[in-house]
mmCIF file of C-alpha atoms and ligand atoms in Angstrom:
data_model
loop_
_atom_site.group_PDB
_atom_site.id
_atom_site.type_symbol
_atom_site.label_atom_id
_atom_site.label_comp_id
_atom_site.label_asym_id
_atom_site.label_seq_id
_atom_site.Cartn_x
_atom_site.Cartn_y
_atom_site.Cartn_z
ATOM 1 C CA MET A 1 57.453 62.557 134.024
ATOM 2 C CA SER A 2 59.612 64.867 135.481
ATOM 3 C CA PRO A 3 60.043 68.295 133.544
ATOM 4 C CA LYS A 4 62.792 68.657 131.237
ATOM 5 C CA ILE A 5 63.558 72.116 132.738
ATOM 6 C CA PRO A 6 62.585 72.118 136.302
ATOM 7 C CA PHE A 7 61.212 75.304 137.898
ATOM 8 C CA LEU A 8 63.865 75.471 140.573
ATOM 9 C CA ARG A 9 66.726 73.393 141.065
ATOM 10 C CA PRO A 10 67.918 73.896 144.750
ATOM 11 C CA SER A 11 71.390 73.870 145.021
ATOM 12 C CA PRO A 12 72.515 74.520 148.557
ATOM 13 C CA PRO A 13 75.992 74.633 149.851
ATOM 14 C CA PRO A 14 77.229 70.744 149.515
ATOM 15 C CA LEU A 15 77.661 69.770 153.295
ATOM 16 C CA SER A 16 79.367 66.613 152.269
ATOM 17 C CA GLN A 17 82.441 68.838 150.949
ATOM 18 C CA ALA A 18 82.706 70.534 154.458
ATOM 19 C CA ILE A 19 83.258 67.296 156.570
ATOM 20 C CA ASP A 20 85.993 68.960 158.622
ATOM 21 C CA ARG A 21 83.313 71.735 159.527
ATOM 22 C CA LEU A 22 81.010 69.421 160.367
ATOM 23 C CA GLN A 23 83.451 67.696 162.742
ATOM 24 C CA GLU A 24 84.177 71.007 164.237
ATOM 25 C CA ILE A 25 80.620 70.726 165.445
ATOM 26 C CA GLU A 26 80.888 67.279 166.520
ATOM 27 C CA SER A 27 83.913 67.796 168.768
ATOM 28 C CA SER A 28 82.430 71.359 170.318
ATOM 29 C CA GLY A 29 79.451 69.146 171.576
ATOM 30 C CA VAL A 30 77.091 72.051 170.628
ATOM 31 C CA TYR A 31 74.426 71.261 168.569
ATOM 32 C CA SER A 32 71.961 74.350 168.954
ATOM 33 C CA ASN A 33 70.981 76.948 171.527
ATOM 34 C CA PHE A 34 73.135 79.669 169.923
ATOM 35 C CA GLY A 35 76.508 77.778 169.532
ATOM 36 C CA PRO A 36 79.533 78.931 167.871
ATOM 37 C CA LYS A 37 78.744 78.392 164.288
ATOM 38 C CA ASN A 38 75.073 80.205 164.936
ATOM 39 C CA SER A 39 77.336 83.343 166.301
ATOM 40 C CA GLU A 40 79.706 83.358 163.476
ATOM 41 C CA LEU A 41 76.805 83.201 160.954
ATOM 42 C CA GLU A 42 75.316 86.017 162.715
ATOM 43 C CA GLN A 43 78.621 88.377 162.741
ATOM 44 C CA GLN A 44 79.143 87.540 159.028
ATOM 45 C CA LEU A 45 75.675 88.378 157.920
ATOM 46 C CA LEU A 46 75.649 91.751 159.843
ATOM 47 C CA ALA A 47 78.829 92.666 158.241
ATOM 48 C CA THR A 48 77.961 91.071 154.651
ATOM 49 C CA PHE A 49 74.318 92.545 154.304
ATOM 50 C CA PHE A 50 74.281 95.270 156.706
ATOM 51 C CA ALA A 51 77.609 97.286 156.880
ATOM 52 C CA GLY A 52 78.125 96.032 160.514
ATOM 53 C CA ARG A 53 75.113 98.276 161.833
ATOM 54 C CA GLY A 54 72.529 97.178 164.254
ATOM 55 C CA ARG A 55 72.066 93.540 164.925
ATOM 56 C CA CYS A 56 71.203 90.128 163.253
ATOM 57 C CA ALA A 57 69.419 87.005 165.016
ATOM 58 C CA THR A 58 69.040 83.821 163.094
ATOM 59 C CA VAL A 59 65.864 81.812 163.314
ATOM 60 C CA CYS A 60 64.639 78.195 162.123
ATOM 61 C CA ASN A 61 62.793 79.744 159.349
ATOM 62 C CA ALA A 62 61.171 82.998 158.148
ATOM 63 C CA THR A 63 57.916 82.118 159.140
ATOM 64 C CA ILE A 64 58.741 81.674 162.661
ATOM 65 C CA ALA A 65 60.738 84.913 162.531
ATOM 66 C CA LEU A 66 57.610 86.780 161.159
ATOM 67 C CA MET A 67 55.531 85.430 164.155
ATOM 68 C CA LEU A 68 58.348 86.220 166.603
ATOM 69 C CA ALA A 69 58.659 90.131 165.330
ATOM 70 C CA LEU A 70 55.009 90.031 164.956
ATOM 71 C CA LYS A 71 54.098 88.891 168.657
ATOM 72 C CA THR A 72 56.684 91.485 169.729
ATOM 73 C CA VAL A 73 55.019 94.303 168.616
ATOM 74 C CA ALA A 74 51.492 93.132 169.327
ATOM 75 C CA GLU A 75 52.907 92.637 172.707
ATOM 76 C CA ASP A 76 54.001 96.316 172.752
ATOM 77 C CA SER A 77 50.708 97.508 171.558
ATOM 78 C CA PRO A 78 47.341 98.520 173.653
ATOM 79 C CA PRO A 79 44.727 95.516 172.917
ATOM 80 C CA GLN A 80 42.670 97.501 170.692
ATOM 81 C CA ARG A 81 45.591 97.113 168.121
ATOM 82 C CA ARG A 82 44.607 94.145 166.686
ATOM 83 C CA TYR A 83 45.143 94.186 162.679
ATOM 84 C CA ALA A 84 48.327 93.725 160.538
ATOM 85 C CA LEU A 85 48.091 95.513 157.421
ATOM 86 C CA MET A 86 49.613 93.566 154.605
ATOM 87 C CA PRO A 87 49.447 93.024 150.907
ATOM 88 C CA SER A 88 47.196 90.266 149.668
ATOM 89 C CA PHE A 89 49.887 89.715 147.005
ATOM 90 C CA THR A 90 52.258 87.961 149.213
ATOM 91 C CA PHE A 91 52.925 83.980 150.571
ATOM 92 C CA ALA A 92 50.479 82.417 152.895
ATOM 93 C CA ALA A 93 53.218 82.851 155.447
ATOM 94 C CA THR A 94 53.022 86.262 156.027
ATOM 95 C CA ALA A 95 49.346 86.049 156.752
ATOM 96 C CA HIS A 96 49.846 82.998 158.878
ATOM 97 C CA ALA A 97 52.303 84.730 161.089
ATOM 98 C CA ALA A 98 50.223 87.543 161.969
ATOM 99 C CA LEU A 99 47.116 85.229 162.858
ATOM 100 C CA TRP A 100 49.602 83.242 165.370
ATOM 101 C CA ALA A 101 50.488 86.357 166.740
ATOM 102 C CA GLY A 102 47.254 86.799 167.697
ATOM 103 C CA LEU A 103 46.704 89.852 164.825
ATOM 104 C CA THR A 104 44.012 89.803 162.119
ATOM 105 C CA PRO A 105 45.409 90.453 158.629
ATOM 106 C CA ILE A 106 43.679 93.565 156.698
ATOM 107 C CA PHE A 107 44.943 93.551 152.806
ATOM 108 C CA CYS A 108 46.084 96.290 151.048
ATOM 109 C CA ASP A 109 46.485 96.551 147.010
ATOM 110 C CA ILE A 110 49.628 96.748 145.346
ATOM 111 C CA GLU A 111 51.303 98.786 142.641
ATOM 112 C CA PRO A 112 50.432 97.836 138.971
ATOM 113 C CA ASP A 113 54.332 98.165 137.833
ATOM 114 C CA THR A 114 56.540 97.191 141.072
ATOM 115 C CA TRP A 115 53.822 94.956 142.490
ATOM 116 C CA LEU A 116 54.772 96.443 145.795
ATOM 117 C CA PRO A 117 52.249 97.394 148.420
ATOM 118 C CA CYS A 118 50.284 100.463 147.005
ATOM 119 C CA ALA A 119 51.084 103.529 148.991
ATOM 120 C CA ARG A 120 47.725 105.323 148.368
ATOM 121 C CA SER A 121 45.738 101.637 149.723
ATOM 122 C CA GLU A 122 48.070 101.650 152.873
ATOM 123 C CA THR A 123 47.504 104.997 153.776
ATOM 124 C CA ARG A 124 43.537 104.616 153.004
ATOM 125 C CA ILE A 125 43.357 101.519 155.285
ATOM 126 C CA LEU A 126 45.392 103.339 158.036
ATOM 127 C CA GLU A 127 43.388 106.309 157.584
ATOM 128 C CA GLN A 128 40.173 104.037 158.429
ATOM 129 C CA TYR A 129 41.820 101.675 160.806
ATOM 130 C CA GLY A 130 45.013 103.371 162.175
ATOM 131 C CA ALA A 131 44.102 103.249 165.874
ATOM 132 C CA GLU A 132 43.367 99.627 165.506
ATOM 133 C CA VAL A 133 46.533 98.588 163.380
ATOM 134 C CA ALA A 134 49.273 96.984 165.526
ATOM 135 C CA ALA A 135 51.744 96.513 162.696
ATOM 136 C CA ILE A 136 52.276 97.545 159.030
ATOM 137 C CA VAL A 137 53.539 94.436 157.532
ATOM 138 C CA PRO A 138 54.820 95.285 153.858
ATOM 139 C CA TYR A 139 56.365 92.448 151.479
ATOM 140 C CA ALA A 140 59.311 93.167 149.350
ATOM 141 C CA THR A 141 57.809 91.347 146.503
ATOM 142 C CA PHE A 142 60.062 88.850 144.912
ATOM 143 C CA GLY A 143 63.452 89.939 146.508
ATOM 144 C CA ALA A 144 62.344 94.007 145.217
ATOM 145 C CA ALA A 145 63.597 96.639 147.453
ATOM 146 C CA LEU A 146 60.673 98.748 149.258
ATOM 147 C CA ASP A 147 61.111 102.517 150.083
ATOM 148 C CA LEU A 148 61.817 102.206 153.758
ATOM 149 C CA ASP A 149 61.817 105.958 154.349
ATOM 150 C CA ARG A 150 58.464 105.832 153.486
ATOM 151 C CA TYR A 151 57.566 103.373 156.078
ATOM 152 C CA VAL A 152 59.228 105.465 158.789
ATOM 153 C CA ALA A 153 57.189 108.311 157.963
ATOM 154 C CA LEU A 154 54.019 106.068 157.836
ATOM 155 C CA SER A 155 55.036 104.384 161.259
ATOM 156 C CA LYS A 156 55.447 107.933 162.568
ATOM 157 C CA ARG A 157 52.174 109.516 161.378
ATOM 158 C CA PHE A 158 50.175 106.642 162.426
ATOM 159 C CA ASP A 159 52.321 105.516 165.575
ATOM 160 C CA THR A 160 52.453 102.246 164.269
ATOM 161 C CA PRO A 161 55.490 99.906 163.935
ATOM 162 C CA VAL A 162 56.384 98.112 160.983
ATOM 163 C CA VAL A 163 57.518 94.463 160.541
ATOM 164 C CA VAL A 164 59.103 93.693 156.686
ATOM 165 C CA ASP A 165 58.622 90.480 155.043
ATOM 166 C CA ALA A 166 61.504 90.371 153.227
ATOM 167 C CA ALA A 167 61.725 86.752 152.484
ATOM 168 C CA ALA A 168 63.351 86.880 149.230
ATOM 169 C CA SER A 169 65.680 89.936 149.554
ATOM 170 C CA LEU A 170 68.400 88.475 151.080
ATOM 171 C CA GLY A 171 71.437 89.867 148.546
ATOM 172 C CA THR A 172 69.237 92.711 147.378
ATOM 173 C CA LEU A 173 70.718 96.051 147.224
ATOM 174 C CA ASP A 174 68.656 99.235 147.888
ATOM 175 C CA PRO A 175 68.803 102.187 145.330
ATOM 176 C CA ALA A 176 71.882 103.690 147.223
ATOM 177 C CA GLY A 177 73.581 100.432 147.249
ATOM 178 C CA SER A 178 73.657 99.330 150.816
ATOM 179 C CA GLY A 179 72.345 95.899 151.877
ATOM 180 C CA PHE A 180 68.341 95.879 151.609
ATOM 181 C CA GLY A 181 67.039 96.833 154.907
ATOM 182 C CA THR A 182 70.330 98.455 156.343
ATOM 183 C CA GLY A 183 69.644 101.101 158.910
ATOM 184 C CA PHE A 184 65.689 100.339 159.495
ATOM 185 C CA PRO A 185 65.067 100.568 162.646
ATOM 186 C CA PHE A 186 61.958 97.673 162.796
ATOM 187 C CA PRO A 187 62.596 94.145 162.231
ATOM 188 C CA VAL A 188 63.192 92.980 158.632
ATOM 189 C CA VAL A 189 63.038 89.299 158.339
ATOM 190 C CA PHE A 190 64.845 87.503 155.320
ATOM 191 C CA SER A 191 64.743 83.641 154.656
ATOM 192 C CA MET A 192 67.510 81.666 153.727
ATOM 193 C CA HIS A 193 65.146 78.424 152.695
ATOM 194 C CA VAL A 194 66.721 76.381 150.044
ATOM 195 C CA THR A 195 64.386 77.610 147.354
ATOM 196 C CA LYS A 196 65.488 81.182 148.014
ATOM 197 C CA THR A 197 68.328 82.958 146.137
ATOM 198 C CA PHE A 198 70.272 82.510 149.446
ATOM 199 C CA ALA A 199 69.739 79.093 149.592
ATOM 200 C CA SER A 200 70.924 76.943 152.916
ATOM 201 C CA THR A 201 68.672 74.085 153.718
ATOM 202 C CA GLU A 202 66.228 76.010 156.578
ATOM 203 C CA ALA A 203 66.678 79.141 158.139
ATOM 204 C CA ALA A 204 66.012 82.778 158.515
ATOM 205 C CA VAL A 205 67.513 85.878 159.877
ATOM 206 C CA VAL A 206 65.985 88.934 161.193
ATOM 207 C CA TYR A 207 67.678 92.216 161.368
ATOM 208 C CA ALA A 208 67.110 95.446 162.883
ATOM 209 C CA ASP A 209 69.097 98.589 163.464
ATOM 210 C CA ASP A 210 67.825 98.642 167.061
ATOM 211 C CA ALA A 211 69.569 95.895 168.759
ATOM 212 C CA GLY A 212 67.884 95.770 171.790
ATOM 213 C CA LEU A 213 64.416 94.950 169.880
ATOM 214 C CA VAL A 214 66.575 91.995 168.120
ATOM 215 C CA ALA A 215 67.881 90.604 171.393
ATOM 216 C CA ARG A 216 64.147 90.438 173.026
ATOM 217 C CA LEU A 217 62.982 88.497 169.434
ATOM 218 C CA GLN A 218 65.929 86.239 170.318
ATOM 219 C CA THR A 219 64.790 85.629 173.786
ATOM 220 C CA MET A 220 61.283 85.162 172.711
ATOM 221 C CA SER A 221 62.825 82.363 170.189
ATOM 222 C CA ASN A 222 64.388 80.796 173.236
ATOM 223 C CA PHE A 223 61.326 80.031 175.309
ATOM 224 C CA GLY A 224 61.193 83.500 176.353
ATOM 225 C CA PHE A 225 63.739 82.744 178.697
ATOM 226 C CA GLY A 226 64.847 86.279 179.888
ATOM 227 C CA GLU A 227 66.585 84.613 182.873
ATOM 228 C CA ALA A 228 67.967 81.608 183.290
ATOM 229 C CA ARG A 229 65.169 78.851 182.624
ATOM 230 C CA HIS A 230 63.012 81.738 183.491
ATOM 231 C CA ALA A 231 60.246 82.802 181.218
ATOM 232 C CA THR A 232 59.720 86.607 181.280
ATOM 233 C CA MET A 233 57.708 87.096 178.190
ATOM 234 C CA ALA A 234 56.148 85.086 175.349
ATOM 235 C CA GLY A 235 58.256 82.343 174.163
ATOM 236 C CA LEU A 236 58.645 79.522 171.277
ATOM 237 C CA ASN A 237 61.474 77.407 169.905
ATOM 238 C CA GLY A 238 62.951 79.233 166.771
ATOM 239 C CA LYS A 239 66.346 78.477 167.164
ATOM 240 C CA LEU A 240 68.555 77.681 164.365
ATOM 241 C CA SER A 241 70.623 74.124 164.841
ATOM 242 C CA GLU A 242 74.444 74.470 164.288
ATOM 243 C CA VAL A 243 74.226 72.056 161.114
ATOM 244 C CA ALA A 244 72.015 74.367 159.802
ATOM 245 C CA ALA A 245 74.034 77.522 160.476
ATOM 246 C CA LEU A 246 77.030 76.078 158.928
ATOM 247 C CA ALA A 247 75.109 75.522 155.577
ATOM 248 C CA ALA A 248 74.045 78.951 155.319
ATOM 249 C CA LEU A 249 77.805 80.039 156.404
ATOM 250 C CA LEU A 250 78.845 78.048 153.172
ATOM 251 C CA ARG A 251 76.480 79.720 151.209
ATOM 252 C CA LEU A 252 77.960 83.454 152.020
ATOM 253 C CA ASP A 253 81.207 82.016 149.898
ATOM 254 C CA GLY A 254 80.824 83.273 146.479
ATOM 255 C CA PHE A 255 77.144 84.695 146.982
ATOM 256 C CA GLY A 256 77.846 87.840 145.166
ATOM 257 C CA GLN A 257 78.660 86.047 142.224
ATOM 258 C CA ILE A 258 75.612 84.043 142.414
ATOM 259 C CA VAL A 259 73.230 86.864 142.631
ATOM 260 C CA ASP A 260 75.220 88.561 139.455
ATOM 261 C CA ARG A 261 74.751 85.681 137.438
ATOM 262 C CA ARG A 262 71.091 85.123 138.019
ATOM 263 C CA ARG A 263 70.642 89.000 137.251
ATOM 264 C CA GLU A 264 72.307 88.015 134.057
ATOM 265 C CA LEU A 265 69.893 85.056 133.495
ATOM 266 C CA TYR A 266 66.873 87.303 134.200
ATOM 267 C CA GLU A 267 67.968 90.030 131.960
ATOM 268 C CA HIS A 268 68.162 87.287 129.114
ATOM 269 C CA TYR A 269 64.445 86.749 129.909
ATOM 270 C CA ARG A 270 63.554 90.298 129.785
ATOM 271 C CA GLU A 271 65.480 90.779 126.305
ATOM 272 C CA ARG A 272 63.689 87.642 125.060
ATOM 273 C CA LEU A 273 59.891 88.100 126.633
ATOM 274 C CA THR A 274 58.983 91.532 125.003
ATOM 275 C CA GLY A 275 55.361 90.698 124.954
ATOM 276 C CA PHE A 276 55.517 89.935 128.762
ATOM 277 C CA ALA A 277 55.257 92.375 131.574
ATOM 278 C CA PHE A 278 58.539 92.234 134.055
ATOM 279 C CA GLN A 279 58.488 93.744 137.228
ATOM 280 C CA ARG A 280 59.535 97.366 137.330
ATOM 281 C CA PRO A 281 63.024 97.298 139.371
ATOM 282 C CA THR A 282 63.271 99.181 142.440
ATOM 283 C CA ALA A 283 66.697 97.986 143.772
ATOM 284 C CA HIS A 284 70.251 98.736 142.691
ATOM 285 C CA ARG A 285 70.500 94.998 142.540
ATOM 286 C CA GLN A 286 67.615 92.636 143.143
ATOM 287 C CA ALA A 287 68.027 88.725 144.276
ATOM 288 C CA HIS A 288 66.213 87.008 141.775
ATOM 289 C CA GLN A 289 64.664 83.798 143.165
ATOM 290 C CA PHE A 290 62.542 82.820 139.913
ATOM 291 C CA VAL A 291 61.232 85.212 137.162
ATOM 292 C CA PRO A 292 57.932 86.402 137.628
ATOM 293 C CA VAL A 293 55.999 87.683 134.582
ATOM 294 C CA LEU A 294 52.532 88.645 133.473
ATOM 295 C CA THR A 295 51.074 87.272 130.454
ATOM 296 C CA PRO A 296 49.895 89.855 127.828
ATOM 297 C CA ARG A 297 46.608 90.961 127.901
ATOM 298 C CA GLY A 298 44.288 88.811 126.475
ATOM 299 C CA ALA A 299 46.165 85.914 126.699
ATOM 300 C CA ASP A 300 45.174 82.783 128.443
ATOM 301 C CA VAL A 301 47.278 82.185 131.347
ATOM 302 C CA GLU A 302 45.766 78.764 131.782
ATOM 303 C CA ALA A 303 46.852 78.017 127.907
ATOM 304 C CA VAL A 304 50.237 79.330 128.776
ATOM 305 C CA SER A 305 50.700 77.139 131.690
ATOM 306 C CA ALA A 306 49.516 74.005 129.671
ATOM 307 C CA ALA A 307 51.805 74.858 126.509
ATOM 308 C CA LEU A 308 54.838 74.650 129.159
ATOM 309 C CA SER A 309 53.743 71.877 130.731
ATOM 310 C CA ALA A 310 53.618 70.145 127.739
ATOM 311 C CA ALA A 311 57.039 71.069 126.707
ATOM 312 C CA GLY A 312 58.370 69.669 130.055
ATOM 313 C CA ILE A 313 58.934 73.187 131.618
ATOM 314 C CA GLY A 314 58.366 73.560 135.453
ATOM 315 C CA HIS A 315 56.596 76.890 136.185
ATOM 316 C CA ALA A 316 54.347 78.105 139.275
ATOM 317 C CA ALA A 317 51.619 80.535 139.797
ATOM 318 C CA TYR A 318 53.087 82.949 142.406
ATOM 319 C CA PHE A 319 50.789 84.497 143.521
ATOM 320 C CA ARG A 320 47.157 82.960 142.291
ATOM 321 C CA PRO A 321 44.735 82.771 144.285
ATOM 322 C CA HIS A 322 46.172 85.887 146.555
ATOM 323 C CA LEU A 323 45.434 85.584 149.981
ATOM 324 C CA ALA A 324 41.980 87.233 149.704
ATOM 325 C CA GLY A 325 41.103 84.157 147.543
ATOM 326 C CA GLN A 326 42.322 81.572 149.749
ATOM 327 C CA SER A 327 39.559 79.733 151.629
ATOM 328 C CA TYR A 328 41.535 79.898 155.366
ATOM 329 C CA PHE A 329 42.156 83.825 154.887
ATOM 330 C CA GLN A 330 38.661 84.569 153.632
ATOM 331 C CA LYS A 331 37.269 83.094 157.021
ATOM 332 C CA THR A 332 39.857 85.024 159.124
ATOM 333 C CA CYS A 333 41.105 88.240 157.414
ATOM 334 C CA ILE A 334 39.984 91.516 156.346
ATOM 335 C CA ALA A 335 39.905 91.954 152.525
ATOM 336 C CA PRO A 336 38.898 95.377 150.895
ATOM 337 C CA PRO A 337 38.678 95.468 147.271
ATOM 338 C CA THR A 338 41.738 95.077 145.642
ATOM 339 C CA PRO A 339 41.478 95.615 141.799
ATOM 340 C CA VAL A 340 45.156 95.850 141.147
ATOM 341 C CA THR A 341 46.250 92.518 142.725
ATOM 342 C CA ASP A 342 43.072 90.852 141.129
ATOM 343 C CA ASP A 343 44.613 91.838 137.561
ATOM 344 C CA VAL A 344 48.201 91.181 138.243
ATOM 345 C CA SER A 345 47.250 87.809 140.075
ATOM 346 C CA ALA A 346 45.233 86.639 137.210
ATOM 347 C CA ARG A 347 48.036 87.086 134.877
ATOM 348 C CA ALA A 348 50.913 85.774 136.813
ATOM 349 C CA LEU A 349 53.238 83.260 135.968
ATOM 350 C CA ALA A 350 56.716 82.605 137.533
ATOM 351 C CA LEU A 351 59.324 81.020 135.104
ATOM 352 C CA PRO A 352 62.562 78.958 135.807
ATOM 353 C CA LEU A 353 65.622 80.305 137.661
ATOM 354 C CA TYR A 354 68.506 78.615 139.233
ATOM 355 C CA ASP A 355 72.121 78.383 139.616
ATOM 356 C CA GLY A 356 73.737 76.776 136.688
ATOM 357 C CA MET A 357 70.939 77.363 134.395
ATOM 358 C CA THR A 358 72.064 78.371 130.759
ATOM 359 C CA GLU A 359 70.731 80.884 128.073
ATOM 360 C CA ALA A 360 70.140 78.115 126.001
ATOM 361 C CA GLU A 361 67.579 76.674 128.315
ATOM 362 C CA ILE A 362 66.088 80.350 128.478
ATOM 363 C CA ASP A 363 65.577 80.291 124.923
ATOM 364 C CA THR A 364 63.856 76.838 124.615
ATOM 365 C CA ILE A 365 61.318 78.406 127.430
ATOM 366 C CA CYS A 366 60.927 81.402 125.361
ATOM 367 C CA ASP A 367 60.295 79.917 122.037
ATOM 368 C CA VAL A 368 57.334 77.871 123.805
ATOM 369 C CA LEU A 369 56.157 81.358 125.075
ATOM 370 C CA ASP A 370 56.596 82.984 121.890
ATOM 371 C CA ALA A 371 54.503 80.331 120.265
ATOM 372 C CA VAL A 372 51.375 80.414 122.412
ATOM 373 C CA ALA A 373 51.338 84.090 123.768
HETATM 374 C C1 PLP B 401 59.571 82.178 151.516
HETATM 375 C C2 PLP B 401 58.519 83.366 152.043
HETATM 376 C C3 PLP B 401 58.397 82.984 153.636
HETATM 377 C C4 PLP B 401 58.550 81.999 154.230
HETATM 378 O O1 PLP B 401 60.073 81.557 154.292
HETATM 379 P P1 PLP B 401 60.416 80.405 155.252
HETATM 380 O O2 PLP B 401 61.622 80.552 155.743
HETATM 381 O O3 PLP B 401 60.288 79.266 154.149
HETATM 382 O O4 PLP B 401 59.460 80.363 156.442
HETATM 383 C C5 PLP B 401 57.807 84.071 154.193
HETATM 384 N N1 PLP B 401 57.064 84.947 153.364
HETATM 385 C C6 PLP B 401 57.366 85.156 151.756
HETATM 386 C C7 PLP B 401 56.913 86.156 151.132
HETATM 387 C C8 PLP B 401 58.097 84.030 151.111
HETATM 388 O O5 PLP B 401 58.370 84.108 149.840
#
């Protein structure tokens, strides 16, 4: 039985309503390899989210984009630098990307209120492993804004580059009101997967203020062809098709209203669910992909989940188990103790959010939660 209220209801821009623009692709005869729709998308993303500063490169998805960014920084590092410092409280793609780039993840803990990487935990690990860390890889948890100035300082202090997993943060404004990432010298990776707030089909964008770095990464995404059909560096195929670029371009129309409406819905949850803990906001405006909450202490998260399922309400366990508890990462990564992550993860529940959701649907969900927790 499909749930009465789904966890997510993907609503990418309807390509069927954009026949004329699909025909433009067909008559251009260009379907990929950095075609005109892709160029238009890169320009519009840069203008919309990054004040026209620096450079954007599209990639087929954020996992490949993270691989490209991590491979680029790994290639620049001496071989003894073989670790990637990242939180255990993130999606599997962050660790997979580091492993594909030849780096071993070391997991740090998170802050108890923002669920962002813990500054003390990161510093402690860098003091211990600093000379062997190739990249600091913070995750902008659930679309939050990281304090990027702190990462610039950390990078200088430990002479280590940064790659930001901002998969869910396209549309997030930092405390100064700029698009999250604007002006940052290192790669910031955003997903435009259909389940993210910026829902297209499958796509991603890498941004950095350092245009040369983004250009190298883009060359890497085209088989490392620094010269015509001549590999001058590591490479793979990470290019975005023209149809996928068009879907992302269409999502730009009215995107600000989508983010604002999702924020209203999120706030409605917050007002209703007083017994649950919400992420402490760090952004001027956060793009909300779904609604992560922590069940009240003492409540049984599995009982809460069962009650939601019985009522036909979709939900998910982001991130339980966290990376250190997943069998592949137990074999391949370094996992110092992460007590805060253990606690947050054990209580984490992600509640429904989608374009077109109503306050009445949220009330239905909250009534179920009130009755059980
Ligand atoms: C969604 C997500 C990714 C992967 O994005 P894709 O575009 O689906 O590859 C990576 N990291 C995090 C934290 C994510 O949430």
